[in-house]
Coordinates of C-alpha atoms in Angstrom, one line a residue:
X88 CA -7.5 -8.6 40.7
X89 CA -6.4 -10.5 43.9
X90 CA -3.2 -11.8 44.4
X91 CA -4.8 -15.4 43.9
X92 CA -7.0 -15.2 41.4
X93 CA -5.9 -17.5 38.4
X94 CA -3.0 -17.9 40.7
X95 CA -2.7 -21.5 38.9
X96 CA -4.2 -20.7 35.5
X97 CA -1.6 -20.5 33.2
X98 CA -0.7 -16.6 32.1
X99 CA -2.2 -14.6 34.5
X100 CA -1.9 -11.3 32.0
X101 CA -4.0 -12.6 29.6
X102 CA -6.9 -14.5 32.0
X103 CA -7.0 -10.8 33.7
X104 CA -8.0 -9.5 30.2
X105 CA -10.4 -12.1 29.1
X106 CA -11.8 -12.3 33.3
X107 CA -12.0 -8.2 32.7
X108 CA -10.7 -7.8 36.0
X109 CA -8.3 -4.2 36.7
X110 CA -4.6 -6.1 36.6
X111 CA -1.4 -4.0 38.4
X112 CA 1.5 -5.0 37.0
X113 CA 5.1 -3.9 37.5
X114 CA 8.2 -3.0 35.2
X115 CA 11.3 -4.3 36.5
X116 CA 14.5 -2.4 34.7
X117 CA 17.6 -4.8 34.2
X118 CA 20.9 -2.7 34.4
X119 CA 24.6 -3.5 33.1
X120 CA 25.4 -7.0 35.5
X121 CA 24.3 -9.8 36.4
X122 CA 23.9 -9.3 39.4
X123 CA 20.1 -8.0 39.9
X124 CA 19.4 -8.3 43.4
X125 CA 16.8 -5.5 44.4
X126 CA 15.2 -7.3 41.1
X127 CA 15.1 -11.0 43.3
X128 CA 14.3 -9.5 46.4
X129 CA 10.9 -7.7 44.6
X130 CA 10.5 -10.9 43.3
X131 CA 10.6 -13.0 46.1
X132 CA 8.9 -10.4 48.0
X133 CA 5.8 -10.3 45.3
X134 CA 5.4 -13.8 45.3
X135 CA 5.4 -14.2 49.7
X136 CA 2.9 -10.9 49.7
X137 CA -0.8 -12.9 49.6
X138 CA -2.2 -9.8 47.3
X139 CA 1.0 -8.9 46.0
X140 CA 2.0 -8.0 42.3
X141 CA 1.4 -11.0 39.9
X142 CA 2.7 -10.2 36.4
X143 CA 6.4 -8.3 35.7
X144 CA 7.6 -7.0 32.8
X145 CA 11.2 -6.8 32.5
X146 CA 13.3 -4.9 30.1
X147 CA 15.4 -5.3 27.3
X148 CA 18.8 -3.2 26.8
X149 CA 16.5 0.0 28.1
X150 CA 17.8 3.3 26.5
X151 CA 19.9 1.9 24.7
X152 CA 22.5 0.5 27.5
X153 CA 24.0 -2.4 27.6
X154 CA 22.2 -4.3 30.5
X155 CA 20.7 -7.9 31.3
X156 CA 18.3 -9.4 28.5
X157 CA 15.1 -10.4 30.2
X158 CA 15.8 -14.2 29.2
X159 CA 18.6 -14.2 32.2
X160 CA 15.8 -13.2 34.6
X161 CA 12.7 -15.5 33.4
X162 CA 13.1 -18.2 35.5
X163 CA 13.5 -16.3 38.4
X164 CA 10.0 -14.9 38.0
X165 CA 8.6 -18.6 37.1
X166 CA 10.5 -19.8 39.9
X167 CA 8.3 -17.3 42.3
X168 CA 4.8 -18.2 40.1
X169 CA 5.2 -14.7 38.8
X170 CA 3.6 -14.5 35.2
X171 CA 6.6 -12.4 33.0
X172 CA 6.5 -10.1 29.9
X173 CA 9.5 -10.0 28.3
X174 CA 10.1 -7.0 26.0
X175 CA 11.9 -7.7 23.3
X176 CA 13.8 -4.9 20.7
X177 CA 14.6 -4.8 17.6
X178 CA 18.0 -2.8 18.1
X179 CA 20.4 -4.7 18.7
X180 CA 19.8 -7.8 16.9
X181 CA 19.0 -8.8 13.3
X182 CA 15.9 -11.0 12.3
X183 CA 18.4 -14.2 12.8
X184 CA 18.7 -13.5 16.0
X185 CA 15.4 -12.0 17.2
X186 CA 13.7 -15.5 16.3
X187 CA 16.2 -17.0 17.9
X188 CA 15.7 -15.5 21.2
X189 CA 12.0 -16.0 20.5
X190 CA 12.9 -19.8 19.9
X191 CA 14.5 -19.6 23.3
X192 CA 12.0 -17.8 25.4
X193 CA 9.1 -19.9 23.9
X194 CA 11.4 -22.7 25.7
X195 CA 11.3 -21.1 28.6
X196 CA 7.5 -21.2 28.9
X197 CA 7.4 -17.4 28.0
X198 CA 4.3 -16.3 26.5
X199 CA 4.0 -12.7 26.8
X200 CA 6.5 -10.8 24.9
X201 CA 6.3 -6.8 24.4
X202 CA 7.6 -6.4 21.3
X203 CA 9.2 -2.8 20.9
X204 CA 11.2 -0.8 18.4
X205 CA 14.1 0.0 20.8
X206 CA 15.9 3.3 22.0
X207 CA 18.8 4.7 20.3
X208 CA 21.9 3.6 21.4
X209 CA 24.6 4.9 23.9
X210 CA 27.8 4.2 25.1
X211 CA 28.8 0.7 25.4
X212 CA 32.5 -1.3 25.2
X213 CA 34.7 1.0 23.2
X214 CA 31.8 3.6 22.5
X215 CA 29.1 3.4 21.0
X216 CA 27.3 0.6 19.8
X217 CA 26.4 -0.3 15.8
X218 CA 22.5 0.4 15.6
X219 CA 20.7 -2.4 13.9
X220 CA 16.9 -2.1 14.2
X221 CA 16.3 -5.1 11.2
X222 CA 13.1 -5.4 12.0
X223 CA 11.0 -3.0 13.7
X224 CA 7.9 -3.3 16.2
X225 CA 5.4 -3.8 13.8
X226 CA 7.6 -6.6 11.7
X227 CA 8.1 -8.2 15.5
X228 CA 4.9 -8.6 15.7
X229 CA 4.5 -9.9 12.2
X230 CA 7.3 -12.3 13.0
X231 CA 5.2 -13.2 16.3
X232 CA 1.8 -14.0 14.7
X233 CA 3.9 -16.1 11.6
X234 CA 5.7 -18.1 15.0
X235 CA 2.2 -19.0 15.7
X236 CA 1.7 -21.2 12.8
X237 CA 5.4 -22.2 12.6
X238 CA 7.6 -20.8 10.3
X239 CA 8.6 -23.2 6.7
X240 CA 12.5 -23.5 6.3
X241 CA 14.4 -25.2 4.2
X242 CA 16.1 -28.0 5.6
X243 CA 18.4 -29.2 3.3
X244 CA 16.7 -31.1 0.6
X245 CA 13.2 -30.8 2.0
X246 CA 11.3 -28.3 3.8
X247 CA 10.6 -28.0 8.0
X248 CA 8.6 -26.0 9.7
X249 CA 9.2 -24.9 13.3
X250 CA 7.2 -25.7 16.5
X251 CA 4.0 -23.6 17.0
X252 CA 3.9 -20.8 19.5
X253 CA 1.1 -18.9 20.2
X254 CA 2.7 -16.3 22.0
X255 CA 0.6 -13.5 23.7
X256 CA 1.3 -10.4 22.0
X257 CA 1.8 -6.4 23.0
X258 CA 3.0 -3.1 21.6
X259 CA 3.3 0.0 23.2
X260 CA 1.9 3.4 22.4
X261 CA 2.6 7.4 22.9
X262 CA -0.2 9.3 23.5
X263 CA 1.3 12.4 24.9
X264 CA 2.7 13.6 21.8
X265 CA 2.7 17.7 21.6
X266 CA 2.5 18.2 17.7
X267 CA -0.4 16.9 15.5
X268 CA 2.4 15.0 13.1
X269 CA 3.9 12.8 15.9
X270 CA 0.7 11.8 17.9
X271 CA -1.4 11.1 14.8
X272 CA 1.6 9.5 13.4
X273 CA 1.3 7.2 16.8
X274 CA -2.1 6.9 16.9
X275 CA -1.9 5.1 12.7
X276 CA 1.2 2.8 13.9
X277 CA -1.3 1.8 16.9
X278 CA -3.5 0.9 14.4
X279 CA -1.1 -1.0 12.4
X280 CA 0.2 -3.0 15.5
X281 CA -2.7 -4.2 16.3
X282 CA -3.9 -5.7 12.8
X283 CA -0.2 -7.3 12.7
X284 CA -1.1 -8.8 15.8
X285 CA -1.0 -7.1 19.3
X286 CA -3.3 -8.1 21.4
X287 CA -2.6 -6.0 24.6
X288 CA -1.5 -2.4 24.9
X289 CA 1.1 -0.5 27.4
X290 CA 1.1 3.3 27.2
X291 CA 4.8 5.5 26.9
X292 CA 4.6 7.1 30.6
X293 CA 3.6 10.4 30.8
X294 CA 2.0 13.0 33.0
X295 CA -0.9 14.4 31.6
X296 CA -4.4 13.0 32.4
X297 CA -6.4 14.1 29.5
X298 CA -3.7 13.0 26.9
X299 CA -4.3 9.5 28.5
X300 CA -7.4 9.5 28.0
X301 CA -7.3 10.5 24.5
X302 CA -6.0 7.1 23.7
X303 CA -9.0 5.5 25.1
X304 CA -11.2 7.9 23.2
X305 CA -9.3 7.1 19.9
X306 CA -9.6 4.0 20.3
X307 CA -13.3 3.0 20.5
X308 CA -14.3 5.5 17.8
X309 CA -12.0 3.3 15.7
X310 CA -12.9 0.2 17.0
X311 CA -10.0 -1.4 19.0
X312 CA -12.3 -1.0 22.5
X313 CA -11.9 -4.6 22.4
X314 CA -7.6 -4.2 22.9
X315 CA -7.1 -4.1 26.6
X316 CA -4.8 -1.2 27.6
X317 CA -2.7 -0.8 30.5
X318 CA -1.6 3.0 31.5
X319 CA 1.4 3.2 32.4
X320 CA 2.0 4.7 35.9
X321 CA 5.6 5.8 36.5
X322 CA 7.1 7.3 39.6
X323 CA 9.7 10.3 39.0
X324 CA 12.3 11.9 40.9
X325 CA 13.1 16.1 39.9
X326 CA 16.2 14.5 38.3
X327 CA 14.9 11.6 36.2
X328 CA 12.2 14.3 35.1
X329 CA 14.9 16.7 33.9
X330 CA 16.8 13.8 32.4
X331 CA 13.2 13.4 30.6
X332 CA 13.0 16.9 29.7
X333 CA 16.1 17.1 28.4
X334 CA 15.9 14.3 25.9
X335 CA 18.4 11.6 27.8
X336 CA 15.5 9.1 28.5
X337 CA 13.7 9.0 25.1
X338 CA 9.9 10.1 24.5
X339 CA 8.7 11.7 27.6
X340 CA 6.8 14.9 27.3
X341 CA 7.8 16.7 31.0
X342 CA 6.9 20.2 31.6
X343 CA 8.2 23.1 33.9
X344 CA 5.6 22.9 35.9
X345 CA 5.4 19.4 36.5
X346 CA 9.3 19.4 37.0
X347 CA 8.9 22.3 40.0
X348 CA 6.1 20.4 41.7
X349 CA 8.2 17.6 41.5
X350 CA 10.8 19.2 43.3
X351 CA 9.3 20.4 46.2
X352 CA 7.9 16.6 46.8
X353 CA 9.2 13.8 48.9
X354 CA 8.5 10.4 48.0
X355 CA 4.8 10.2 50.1
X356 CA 3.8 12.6 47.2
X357 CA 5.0 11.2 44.3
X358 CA 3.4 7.7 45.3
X359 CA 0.1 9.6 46.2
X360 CA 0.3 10.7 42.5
X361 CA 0.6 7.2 41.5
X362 CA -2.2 6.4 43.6
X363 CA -4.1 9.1 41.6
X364 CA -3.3 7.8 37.9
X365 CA -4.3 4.3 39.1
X366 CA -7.4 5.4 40.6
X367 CA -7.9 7.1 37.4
X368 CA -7.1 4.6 35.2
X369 CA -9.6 1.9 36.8
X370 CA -12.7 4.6 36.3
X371 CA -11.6 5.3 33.3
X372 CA -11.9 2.2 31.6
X373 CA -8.1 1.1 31.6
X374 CA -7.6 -2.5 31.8
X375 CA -4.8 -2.0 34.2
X376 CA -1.9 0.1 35.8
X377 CA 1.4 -0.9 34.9
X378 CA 3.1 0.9 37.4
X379 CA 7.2 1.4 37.5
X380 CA 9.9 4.0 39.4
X381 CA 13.4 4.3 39.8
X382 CA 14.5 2.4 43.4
X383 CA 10.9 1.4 44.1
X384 CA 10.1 -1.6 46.6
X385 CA 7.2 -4.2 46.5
X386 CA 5.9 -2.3 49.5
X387 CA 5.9 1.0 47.5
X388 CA 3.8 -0.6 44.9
X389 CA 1.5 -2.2 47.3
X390 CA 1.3 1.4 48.8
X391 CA 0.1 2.8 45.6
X392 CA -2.8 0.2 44.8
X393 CA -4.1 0.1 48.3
X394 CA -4.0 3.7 48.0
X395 CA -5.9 4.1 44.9
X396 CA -8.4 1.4 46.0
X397 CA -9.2 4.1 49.1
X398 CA -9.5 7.1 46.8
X399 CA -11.7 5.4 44.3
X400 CA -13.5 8.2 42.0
X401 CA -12.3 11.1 44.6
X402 CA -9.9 11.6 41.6
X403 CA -12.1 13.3 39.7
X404 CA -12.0 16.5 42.5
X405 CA -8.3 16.3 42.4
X406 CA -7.4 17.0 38.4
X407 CA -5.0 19.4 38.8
X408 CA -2.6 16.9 39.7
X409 CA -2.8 14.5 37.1
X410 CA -2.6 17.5 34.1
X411 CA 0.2 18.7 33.5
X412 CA 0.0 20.2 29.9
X413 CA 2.7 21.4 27.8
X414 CA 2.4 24.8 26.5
X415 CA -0.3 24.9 23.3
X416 CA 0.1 21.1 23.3
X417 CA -2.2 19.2 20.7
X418 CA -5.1 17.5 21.7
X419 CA -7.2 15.3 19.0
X420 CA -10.9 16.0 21.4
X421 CA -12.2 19.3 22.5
X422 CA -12.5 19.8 26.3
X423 CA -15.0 18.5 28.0
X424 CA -17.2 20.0 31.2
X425 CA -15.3 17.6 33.2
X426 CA -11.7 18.8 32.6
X427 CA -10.7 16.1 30.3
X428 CA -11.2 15.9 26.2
X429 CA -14.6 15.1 25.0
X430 CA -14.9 11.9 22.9
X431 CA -17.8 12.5 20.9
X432 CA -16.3 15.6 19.5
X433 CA -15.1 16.0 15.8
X434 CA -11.2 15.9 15.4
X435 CA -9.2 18.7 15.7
X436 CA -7.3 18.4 12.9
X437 CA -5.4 21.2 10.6
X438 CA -7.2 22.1 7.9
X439 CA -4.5 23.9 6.0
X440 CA -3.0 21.8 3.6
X441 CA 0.9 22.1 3.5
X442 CA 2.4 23.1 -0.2
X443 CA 4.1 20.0 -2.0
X444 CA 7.4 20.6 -2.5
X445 CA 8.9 20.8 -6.3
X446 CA 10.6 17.7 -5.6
X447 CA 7.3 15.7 -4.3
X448 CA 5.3 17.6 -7.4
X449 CA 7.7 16.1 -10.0
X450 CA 7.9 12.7 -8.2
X451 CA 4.4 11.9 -7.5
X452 CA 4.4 13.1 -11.6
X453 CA 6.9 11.0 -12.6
X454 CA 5.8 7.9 -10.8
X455 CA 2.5 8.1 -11.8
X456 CA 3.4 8.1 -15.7
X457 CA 6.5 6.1 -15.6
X458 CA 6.6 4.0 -12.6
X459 CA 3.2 3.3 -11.5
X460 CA 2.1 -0.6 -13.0
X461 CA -0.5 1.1 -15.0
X462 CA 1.9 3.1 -17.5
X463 CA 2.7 2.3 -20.5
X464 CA 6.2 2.8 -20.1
X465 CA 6.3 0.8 -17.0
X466 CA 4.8 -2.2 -18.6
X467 CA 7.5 -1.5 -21.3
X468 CA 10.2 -1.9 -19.5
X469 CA 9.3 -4.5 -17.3
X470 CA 8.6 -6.9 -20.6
X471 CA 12.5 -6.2 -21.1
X472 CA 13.8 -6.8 -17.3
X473 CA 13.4 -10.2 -17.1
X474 CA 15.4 -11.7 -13.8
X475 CA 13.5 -14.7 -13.3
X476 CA 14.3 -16.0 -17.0
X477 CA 18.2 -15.9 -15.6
X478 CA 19.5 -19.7 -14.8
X479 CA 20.1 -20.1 -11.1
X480 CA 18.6 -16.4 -10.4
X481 CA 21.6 -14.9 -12.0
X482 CA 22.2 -10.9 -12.2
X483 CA 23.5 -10.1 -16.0
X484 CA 20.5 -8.7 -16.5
X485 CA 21.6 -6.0 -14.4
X486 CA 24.5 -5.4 -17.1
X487 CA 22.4 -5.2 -19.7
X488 CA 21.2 -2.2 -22.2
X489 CA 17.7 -1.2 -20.4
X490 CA 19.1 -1.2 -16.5
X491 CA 22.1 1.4 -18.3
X492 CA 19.3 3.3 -19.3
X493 CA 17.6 3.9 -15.6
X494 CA 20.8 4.6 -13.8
X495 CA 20.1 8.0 -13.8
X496 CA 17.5 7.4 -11.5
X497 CA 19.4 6.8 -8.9
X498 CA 21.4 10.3 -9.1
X499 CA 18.0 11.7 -9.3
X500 CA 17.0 9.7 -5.9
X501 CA 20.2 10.3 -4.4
X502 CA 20.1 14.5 -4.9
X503 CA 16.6 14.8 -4.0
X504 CA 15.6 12.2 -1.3
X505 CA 19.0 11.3 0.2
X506 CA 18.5 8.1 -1.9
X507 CA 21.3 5.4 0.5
X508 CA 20.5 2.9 -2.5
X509 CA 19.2 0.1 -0.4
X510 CA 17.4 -1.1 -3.9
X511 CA 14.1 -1.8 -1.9
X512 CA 12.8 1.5 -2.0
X513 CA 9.1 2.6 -0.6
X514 CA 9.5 6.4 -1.5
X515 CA 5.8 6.7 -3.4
X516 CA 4.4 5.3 -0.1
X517 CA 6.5 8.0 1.6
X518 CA 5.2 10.9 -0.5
X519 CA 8.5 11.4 -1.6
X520 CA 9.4 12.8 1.7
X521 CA 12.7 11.8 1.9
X522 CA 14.6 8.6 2.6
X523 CA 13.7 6.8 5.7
X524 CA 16.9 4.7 5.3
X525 CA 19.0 7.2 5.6
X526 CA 16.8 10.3 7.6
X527 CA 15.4 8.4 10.0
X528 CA 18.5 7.0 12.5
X529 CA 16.5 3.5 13.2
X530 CA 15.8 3.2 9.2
X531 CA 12.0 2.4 10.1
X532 CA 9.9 1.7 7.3
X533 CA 6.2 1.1 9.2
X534 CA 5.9 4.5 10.6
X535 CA 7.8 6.7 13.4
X536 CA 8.8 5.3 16.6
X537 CA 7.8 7.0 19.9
X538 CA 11.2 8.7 21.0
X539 CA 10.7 12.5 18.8
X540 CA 11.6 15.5 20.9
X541 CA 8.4 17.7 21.5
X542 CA 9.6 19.8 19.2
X543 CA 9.5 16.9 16.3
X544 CA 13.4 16.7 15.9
X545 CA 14.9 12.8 15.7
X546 CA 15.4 11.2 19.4
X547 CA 19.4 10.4 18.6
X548 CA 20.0 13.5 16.4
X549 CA 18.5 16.7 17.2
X550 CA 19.5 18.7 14.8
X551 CA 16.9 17.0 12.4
X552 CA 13.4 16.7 12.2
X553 CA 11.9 13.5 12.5
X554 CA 11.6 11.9 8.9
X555 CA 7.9 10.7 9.9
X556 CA 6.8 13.9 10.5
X557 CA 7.7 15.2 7.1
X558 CA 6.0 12.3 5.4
X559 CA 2.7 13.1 7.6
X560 CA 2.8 16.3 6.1
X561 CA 3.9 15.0 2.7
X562 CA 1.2 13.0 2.6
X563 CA -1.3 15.6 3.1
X564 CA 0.6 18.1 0.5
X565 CA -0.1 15.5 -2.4
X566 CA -3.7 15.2 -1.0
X567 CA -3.2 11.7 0.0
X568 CA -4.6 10.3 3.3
X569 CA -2.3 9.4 5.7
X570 CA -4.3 7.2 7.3
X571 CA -2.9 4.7 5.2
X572 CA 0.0 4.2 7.2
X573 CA -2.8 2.6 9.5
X574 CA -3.2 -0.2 7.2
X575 CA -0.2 -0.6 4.9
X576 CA 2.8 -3.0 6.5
X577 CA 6.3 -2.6 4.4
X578 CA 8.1 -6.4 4.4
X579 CA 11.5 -5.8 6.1
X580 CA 14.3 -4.5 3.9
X581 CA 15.6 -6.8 1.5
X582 CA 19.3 -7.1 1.8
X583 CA 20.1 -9.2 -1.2
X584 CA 19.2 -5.8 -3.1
X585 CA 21.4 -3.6 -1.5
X586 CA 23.2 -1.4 -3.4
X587 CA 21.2 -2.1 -6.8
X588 CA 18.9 0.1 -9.0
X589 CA 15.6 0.5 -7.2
X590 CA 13.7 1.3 -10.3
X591 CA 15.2 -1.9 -12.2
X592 CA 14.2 -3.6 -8.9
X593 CA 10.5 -2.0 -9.1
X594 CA 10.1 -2.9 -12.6
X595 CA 11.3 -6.6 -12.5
X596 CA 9.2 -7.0 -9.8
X597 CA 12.0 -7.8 -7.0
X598 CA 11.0 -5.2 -4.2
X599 CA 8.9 -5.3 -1.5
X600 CA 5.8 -3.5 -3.7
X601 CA 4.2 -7.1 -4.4
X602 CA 5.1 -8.2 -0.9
X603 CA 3.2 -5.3 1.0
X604 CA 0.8 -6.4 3.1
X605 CA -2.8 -4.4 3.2
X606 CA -4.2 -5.2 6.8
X607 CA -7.6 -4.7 8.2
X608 CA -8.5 -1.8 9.7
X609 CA -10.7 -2.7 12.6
X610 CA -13.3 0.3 11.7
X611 CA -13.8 2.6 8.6
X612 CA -17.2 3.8 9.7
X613 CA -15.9 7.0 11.7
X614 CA -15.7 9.5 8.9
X615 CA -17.7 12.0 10.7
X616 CA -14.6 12.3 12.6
X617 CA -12.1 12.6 10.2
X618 CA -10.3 15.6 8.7
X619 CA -12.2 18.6 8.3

């Protein structure tokens, strides 16, 4: 796309999509001041340069850090008829305060907003900050679409609703994953993101061609060919690839290989790889390059698209320096003639079935004949727990005979899932593979987010495994298809039941099971390529 096409049409991201032309954009990383001037002087500079970069993203809090918000930088890039993305995290802030920052950029005249889970948090003021993650990715964007309309509020006496926005949507995906568990994991959020309303994807940076491409592949046998994608093209240093490696910057598969190729590179090379990817990316169907780097200028960035424009499809003869695989990393295609996976193939999914564990046995047992709306003895007990005939919504009902009698559910909960007694509890849909309020450190409840080591441990604590691994292969144990974690959004987290009976919740009908939201998937007809 030229720097002056749809120059003065509004939201140049999302004309690009619609126009199908190949967009570069850039990601510009706020740190811990106020004072961002490389960050004006790329802008100024993109706005004077007649093809120059048109659309930014800039960050919010990035690995987990105290820094700028993007708000404080906005009008800077309006100011220089720069289109922005502002990301926007659930981390730090509750649901209060994530709509009203939303309130606040929709003000501004913001309309594209990446909405992402958030890292885990470091060292701030007097240590580390209090995690909050109220909401997660796919409730952002749930929030986002809901904006659209205007959300009802009670006003007093009578009910308001607030001023439509139809803000322009985006998640972000992993596809470079090394365990089947955490990319298929990925690949089932991606689905659930887009039915709760993305309508533009940005790839986690990565290194490794084929995994790329993998995404693409996924996604038109499932039918989101129609969700533009941008790959994101990052520029590394030896040292921000060993801080990668090692963990400190969240998500990023990096291997030896590519960290000793790396090292005996100046920065000509590393933009020449750049180059590459975005050549790459264009052939490959990508709807863009969103390219960033550590200390990169405008004129490096210009570098790397007038470079790829020269190289074209000569990528294709130059492979070996786009792949850089991790040792017996998982790929969902089988190779292809051409280096990269093959599409049409069937997946490469295990076919061993993990063994259920005793506690997921008795569980899934358990639920099924005593929990489950269809027993008897659910439909029992719920005739005999009834909050909504309390005056004013009152909770002596909780004192009462029959919610004496399930308290040992709890201790059961609490010895055998890690139960945290947040009263809202989504443990069938889990498998029963353990709390995600307590064993996953950002509490998500719509699936894993994209920071798991390669070797499936948590992103703030390695010393555990990643809850959402466990409940992929729960989920297979019990025979159940975990695809469903494509389709199924959990409400957010109830707070007003915190630290009550989850069963007396379930049965009164006061959880989040009758508030569960069963979304669209965009295609069902690809069973050929399903699990073997």
């Amino acid at each position: 796309m030229s720097g002056d096409a749809g120059r003065d049409n509004g939201n140049l991201l999302k004309s690009a999509f619609e126009g199908g032309h190949f967009l570069t954009t850039a990601e510009l990383v706020l740190g811990r001041d106020h004072n961002v001037a490389e960050a004006e002087t790329f802008a100024r500079e993109a706005s004077e340069h007649p093809n120059g970069i048109r659309v930014v993203s800039v960050t919010d809090l990035p690995g987990g850090n105290p820094a700028l918000p993007p708000e404080a930088f906005i009008s800077t890039l309006l100011a220089h008829k720069l289109t922005p993305i502002a990301h926007l995290t659930g981390k730090d802030g509750n649901r209060a305060f994530l709509e009203g920052r939303l309130h606040a950029l929709a003000r501004l005249g913001v309309e594209n907003i990446l909405a992402l889970t958030g890292d885990a948090q470091k060292e701030g003021f007097g240590g580390r900050s209090k995690p909050v993650y109220d909401l997660d990715s796919v409730l952002i964007l749930w929030l986002l679409q809901a904006m659209r309309s205007g959300l009802e509020y009670n006003l007093g006496a009578r009910m308001a609703r607030t001023t439509p926005f139809d803000f322009f949507a985006g998640a972000v995906v992993n596809p470079y994953k090394v365990r089947e568990p955490d990319q298929m994991m990925q690949f089932y959020k991606l689905q659930l993101k887009v039915a709760a309303g993305a309508r533009f994807i940005i790839t986690q940076l990565g290194f490794n061609l084929r995994k790329l491409y993998e995404l693409k592949q996924y996604m038109e046998r499932e039918g989101l060919a129609h969700i533009p994608v941008l790959a994101n093209v990052y520029v590394p240093t030896a040292k921000i690839a060993q801080m990668m490696q090692s963990g400190e910057l969240a998500g990023c598969v990096v291997s030896d290989e590519f960290i000793r190729q790396l090292e005996s590179e100046k920065k000509p090379q590393r933009l020449e790889r750049a180059a590459l990817m975005v050549a790459a990316a264009k052939e490959l169907g990508f709807a863009g390059a969103h390219i960033g780097g550590f200390g990169l200028t405008h004129r490096d960035f210009m570098s790397i698209i007038e470079r790829a424009a020269a190289i074209g499809g000569g990528w294709r003869n130059r492979l070996e320096e786009l792949v850089f695989a991790y040792p017996n990393e998982f790929y969902l295609f089988p190779r292809g003639h051409d280096g990269l996976s093959d599409g049409r193939g069937s997946y490469q999914l295990t076919r061993v079935r993990p063994r259920a564990s005793w506690t997921q046995s008795f569980s899934s047992l358990f639920h099924r004949h005593f929990i489950s709306r269809e027993s008897f003895v659910a439909r029992f007990l719920a005739a005999r727990l009834k909050p909504g005939n309390q005056p004013n919504g009152g909770s002596s009902w909780r004192r009462g005979l029959w919610c004496a009698l399930l308290e040992p559910s709890s201790l059961y909960r609490k010895a055998t899932v890690g139960c945290v007694s947040c009263g809202d509890c989504i443990q069938e849909h889990l498998n029963y593979a353990g709390c995600s309020m307590r064993w996953c450190y950002k509490e998500l409840r719509n699936g894993p987010c994209g920071g798991s080591r390669v070797d499936g441990s948590c992103e703030a604590r390695p010393e555990l495994p990643c809850i959402w691994n466990l409940v992929y292969l729960a989920t297979l144990a019990v025979g159940d298809d975990p695809k469903k974690f494509a389709r199924t959004l959990i409400p957010p987290r109830n707070w007003c039941l915190d630290r009550t009976n989850a069963l007396a919740n379930r049965l009164a009908g006061l959880d989040n099971l009758c508030k569960r939201q069963e979304l669209p998937v965009a295609a069902e007809k690809t069973q050929e390529g399903s699990r073997t």
